Coordinates of C-alpha atoms in Angstrom, one line a residue:
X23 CA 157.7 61.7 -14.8
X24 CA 156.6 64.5 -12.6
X25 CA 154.3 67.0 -14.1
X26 CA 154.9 70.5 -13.5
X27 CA 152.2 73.6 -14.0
X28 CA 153.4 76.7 -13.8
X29 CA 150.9 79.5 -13.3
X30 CA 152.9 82.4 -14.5
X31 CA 152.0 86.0 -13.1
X32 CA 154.2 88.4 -14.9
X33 CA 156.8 87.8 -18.5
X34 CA 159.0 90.7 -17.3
X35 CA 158.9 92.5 -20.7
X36 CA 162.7 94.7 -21.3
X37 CA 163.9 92.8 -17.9
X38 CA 165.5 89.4 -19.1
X39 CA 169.0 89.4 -20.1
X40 CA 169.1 87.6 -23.9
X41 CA 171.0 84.8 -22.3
X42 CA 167.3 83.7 -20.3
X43 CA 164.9 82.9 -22.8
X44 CA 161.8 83.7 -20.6
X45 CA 161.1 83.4 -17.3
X46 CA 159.8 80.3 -17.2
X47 CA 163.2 78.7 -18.5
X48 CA 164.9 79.7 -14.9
X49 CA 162.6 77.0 -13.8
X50 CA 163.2 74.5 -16.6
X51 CA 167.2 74.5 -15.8
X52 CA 166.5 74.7 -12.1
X53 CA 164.7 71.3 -11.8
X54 CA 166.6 69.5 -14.2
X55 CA 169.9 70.7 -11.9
X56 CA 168.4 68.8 -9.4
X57 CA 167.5 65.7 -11.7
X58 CA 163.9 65.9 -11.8
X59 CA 162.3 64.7 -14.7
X60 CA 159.0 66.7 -15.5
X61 CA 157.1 67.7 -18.1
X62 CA 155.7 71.3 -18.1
X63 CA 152.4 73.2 -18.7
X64 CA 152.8 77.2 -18.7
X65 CA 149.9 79.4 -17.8
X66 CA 149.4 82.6 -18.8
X67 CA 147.3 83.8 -15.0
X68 CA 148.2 87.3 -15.3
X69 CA 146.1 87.5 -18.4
X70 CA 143.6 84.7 -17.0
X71 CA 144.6 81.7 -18.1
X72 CA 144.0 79.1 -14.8
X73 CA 144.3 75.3 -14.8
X74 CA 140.7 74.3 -15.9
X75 CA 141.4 70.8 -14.2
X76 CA 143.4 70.2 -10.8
X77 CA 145.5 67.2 -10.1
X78 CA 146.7 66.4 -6.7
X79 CA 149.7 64.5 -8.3
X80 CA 150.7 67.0 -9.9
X81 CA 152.4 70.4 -9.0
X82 CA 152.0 74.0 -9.2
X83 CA 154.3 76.8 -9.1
X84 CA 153.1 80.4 -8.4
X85 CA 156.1 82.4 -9.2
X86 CA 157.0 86.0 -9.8
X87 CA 155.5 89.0 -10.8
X88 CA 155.7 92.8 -10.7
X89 CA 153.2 93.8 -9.6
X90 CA 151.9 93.3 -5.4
X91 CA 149.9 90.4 -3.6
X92 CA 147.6 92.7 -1.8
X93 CA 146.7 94.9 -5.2
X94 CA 143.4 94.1 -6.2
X95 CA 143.7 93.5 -9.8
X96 CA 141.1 90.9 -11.5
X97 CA 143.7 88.3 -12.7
X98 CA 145.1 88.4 -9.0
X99 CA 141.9 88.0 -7.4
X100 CA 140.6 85.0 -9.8
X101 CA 144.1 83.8 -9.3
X102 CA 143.8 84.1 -5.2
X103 CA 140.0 82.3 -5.7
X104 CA 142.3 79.4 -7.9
X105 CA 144.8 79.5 -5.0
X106 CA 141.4 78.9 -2.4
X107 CA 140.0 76.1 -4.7
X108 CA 142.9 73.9 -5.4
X109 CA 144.2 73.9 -1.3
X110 CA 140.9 72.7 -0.7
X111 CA 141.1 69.5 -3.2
X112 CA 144.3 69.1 -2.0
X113 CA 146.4 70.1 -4.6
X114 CA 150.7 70.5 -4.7
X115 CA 152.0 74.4 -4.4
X116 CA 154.9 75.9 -5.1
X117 CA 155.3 79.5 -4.4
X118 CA 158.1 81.8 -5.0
X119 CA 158.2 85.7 -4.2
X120 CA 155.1 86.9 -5.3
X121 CA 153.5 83.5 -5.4
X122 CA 154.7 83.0 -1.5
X123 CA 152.7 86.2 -0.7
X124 CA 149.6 85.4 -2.9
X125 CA 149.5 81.9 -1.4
X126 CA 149.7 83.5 2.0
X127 CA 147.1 85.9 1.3
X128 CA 144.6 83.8 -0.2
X129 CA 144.8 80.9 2.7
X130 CA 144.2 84.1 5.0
X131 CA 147.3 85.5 6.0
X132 CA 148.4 89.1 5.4
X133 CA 151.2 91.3 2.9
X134 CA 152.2 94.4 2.7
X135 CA 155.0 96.7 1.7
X136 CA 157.9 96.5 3.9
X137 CA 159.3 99.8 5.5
X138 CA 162.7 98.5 6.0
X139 CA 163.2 98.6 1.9
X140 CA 164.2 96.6 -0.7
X141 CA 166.0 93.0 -0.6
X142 CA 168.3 92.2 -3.0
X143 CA 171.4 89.8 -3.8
X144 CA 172.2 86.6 -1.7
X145 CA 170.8 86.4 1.9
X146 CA 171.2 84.2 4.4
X147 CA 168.0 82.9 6.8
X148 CA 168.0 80.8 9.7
X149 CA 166.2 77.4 8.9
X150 CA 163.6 76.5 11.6
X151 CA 161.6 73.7 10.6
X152 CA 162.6 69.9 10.9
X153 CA 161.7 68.7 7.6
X154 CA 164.0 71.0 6.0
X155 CA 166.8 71.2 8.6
X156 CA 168.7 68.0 6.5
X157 CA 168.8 70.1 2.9
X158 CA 170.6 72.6 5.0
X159 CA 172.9 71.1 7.4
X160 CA 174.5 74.2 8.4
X161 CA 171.5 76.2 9.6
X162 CA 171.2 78.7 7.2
X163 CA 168.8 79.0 3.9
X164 CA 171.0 81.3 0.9
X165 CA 168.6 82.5 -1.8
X166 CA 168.8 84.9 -4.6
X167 CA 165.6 88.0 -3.6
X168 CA 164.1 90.9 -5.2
X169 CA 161.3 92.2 -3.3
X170 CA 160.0 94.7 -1.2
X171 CA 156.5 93.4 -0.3
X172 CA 157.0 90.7 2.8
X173 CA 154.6 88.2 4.5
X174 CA 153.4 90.1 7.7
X175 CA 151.5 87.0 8.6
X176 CA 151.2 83.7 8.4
X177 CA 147.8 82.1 7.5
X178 CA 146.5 79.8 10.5
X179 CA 147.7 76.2 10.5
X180 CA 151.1 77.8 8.3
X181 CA 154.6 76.1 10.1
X182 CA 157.5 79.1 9.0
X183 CA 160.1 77.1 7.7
X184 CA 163.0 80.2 8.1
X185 CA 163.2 83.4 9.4
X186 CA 165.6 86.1 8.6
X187 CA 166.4 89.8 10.4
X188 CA 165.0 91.5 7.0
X189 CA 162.6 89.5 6.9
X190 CA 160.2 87.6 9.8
X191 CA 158.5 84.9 7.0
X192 CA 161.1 83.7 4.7
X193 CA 159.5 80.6 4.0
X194 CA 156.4 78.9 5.3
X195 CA 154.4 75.3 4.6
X196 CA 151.3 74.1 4.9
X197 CA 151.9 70.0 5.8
X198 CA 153.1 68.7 3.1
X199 CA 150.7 70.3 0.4
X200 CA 152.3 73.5 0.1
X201 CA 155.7 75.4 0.2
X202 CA 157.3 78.8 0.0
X203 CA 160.0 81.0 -0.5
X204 CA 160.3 84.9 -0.2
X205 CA 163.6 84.6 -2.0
X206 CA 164.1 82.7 -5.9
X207 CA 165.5 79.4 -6.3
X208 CA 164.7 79.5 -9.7
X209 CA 167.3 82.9 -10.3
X210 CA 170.7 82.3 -11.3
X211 CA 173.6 84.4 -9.8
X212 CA 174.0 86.1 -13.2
X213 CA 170.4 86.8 -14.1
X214 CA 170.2 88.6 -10.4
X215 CA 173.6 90.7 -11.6
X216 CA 171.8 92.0 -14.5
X217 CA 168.7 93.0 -12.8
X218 CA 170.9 94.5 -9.8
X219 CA 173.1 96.3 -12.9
X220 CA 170.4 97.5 -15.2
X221 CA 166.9 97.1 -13.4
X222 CA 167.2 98.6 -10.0
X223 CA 166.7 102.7 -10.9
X224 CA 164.1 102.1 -7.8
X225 CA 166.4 101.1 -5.7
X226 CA 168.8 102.8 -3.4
X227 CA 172.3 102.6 -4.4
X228 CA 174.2 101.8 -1.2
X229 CA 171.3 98.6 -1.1
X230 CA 172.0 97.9 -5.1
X231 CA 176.2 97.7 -4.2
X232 CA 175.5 95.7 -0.7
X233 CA 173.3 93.4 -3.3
X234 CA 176.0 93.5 -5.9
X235 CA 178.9 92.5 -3.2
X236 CA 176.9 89.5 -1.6
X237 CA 176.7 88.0 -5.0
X238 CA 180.6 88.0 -4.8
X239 CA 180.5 86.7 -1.1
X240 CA 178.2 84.1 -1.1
X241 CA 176.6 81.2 -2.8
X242 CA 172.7 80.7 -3.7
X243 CA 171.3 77.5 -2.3
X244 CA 168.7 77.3 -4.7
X245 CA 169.3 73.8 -6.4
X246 CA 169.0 72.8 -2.4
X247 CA 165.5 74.6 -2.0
X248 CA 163.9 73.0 -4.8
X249 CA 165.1 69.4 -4.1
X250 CA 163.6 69.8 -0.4
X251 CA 160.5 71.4 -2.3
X252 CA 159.9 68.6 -4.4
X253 CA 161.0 65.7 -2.0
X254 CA 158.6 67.0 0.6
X255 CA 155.4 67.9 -2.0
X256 CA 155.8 64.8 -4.5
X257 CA 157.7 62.0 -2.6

């Protein structure tokens, strides 16, 4: 049975819908839609709660959060030195959003708030790298986003796994030791309605509608992103 740590960054107080338990559930449901068996740990690292003890057999997710990769706050930088520590003993990543930027940040690559604006609903990137190419057989990569920070760059050694027009790092690896998404396989199409509904006051309307409509257009690919995740980090 797989075991699964996940390092949580943020509990989104007054932003999940009463049918999603907590954040971390998302995850529950989206591994066991792809028929992993795991058993689960949940950290607490926005409040400094870290993995005393680091497996290699084991993975760890770096999801979500709030607040920004390249803020300064103490439970992101003991988290980034975490990050630093278990890439060197060769542990399993997994990160998503936030956790795709913190992980990039921390192995020495760079993020910042992106001037082109928000992303939002279901887009669509072009899948570049080989090992991933057979999860997608048409080419393209749909996720579920919310975000506005991006990966500017990669750190040295990284292979970008897709690329989109909004955004240049969509998903990057590091062999087969670590993975990540800007976008959220974990979200469901109607948890990303409810944020796009009653969450996005920050966001401009004609990108909160154009979010709205892809969620009627197209189909997340999530349960294909975490398979090719997992098969590539624990197989």
């Amino acid at each position: 049975m797989t075991r699964i740590n996940i390092l949580l960054c943020d509990t989104f107080p007054g932003r999940l819908p009463s049918f999603i338990p907590n954040y971390e559930s998302l995850f529950f449901d989206l591994f066991a839609a792809v028929g992993e068996q795991a058993s689960y740990r949940v950290f607490q690292s926005w409040q400094g709660e870290l993995p005393a003890e680091i497996n290699s057999g084991e993975l760890y997710i770096i999801p979500g959060s709030l607040d920004s990769a390249y803020d300064d706050k103490p439970w992101i930088v003991a988290l980034m030195q975490w990050i630093e520590k278990a890439y060197s003993r060769g542990a399993k990543m997994m990160g998503v959003c936030f956790g795709h930027q913190l992980i990039a940040r921390a192995l020495g690559g760079e993020v910042s708030k992106y001037d082109g604006g928000f992303g939002t609903g279901i887009r669509a990137s072009r899948v570049l790298d080989d090992e991933m190419k057979p999860y997608f057989p048409q080419g393209k990569m749909h996720l579920l986003y919310s975000h506005h920070d991006q990966v500017m760059r990669l750190p040295q050694g990284a292979t970008r796994c897709a690329i989109s027009d909004f955004c240049e790092n969509e998903s990057f690896r590091m062999g087969t030791q670590v993975i990540t998404f800007q976008g959220h396989p974990e979200f469901t199409v109607a948890y990303s309605r409810h944020l796009l509904t009653n969450c996005s006051d920050d966001i401009d309307e004609q990108v909160r509608l154009a979010g709205l409509q892809s969620l009627d257009r197209l189909q997340p690919q999530g349960n294909e992103a975490a398979r090719f995740a997992l098969d590539l980090l624990l197989k």
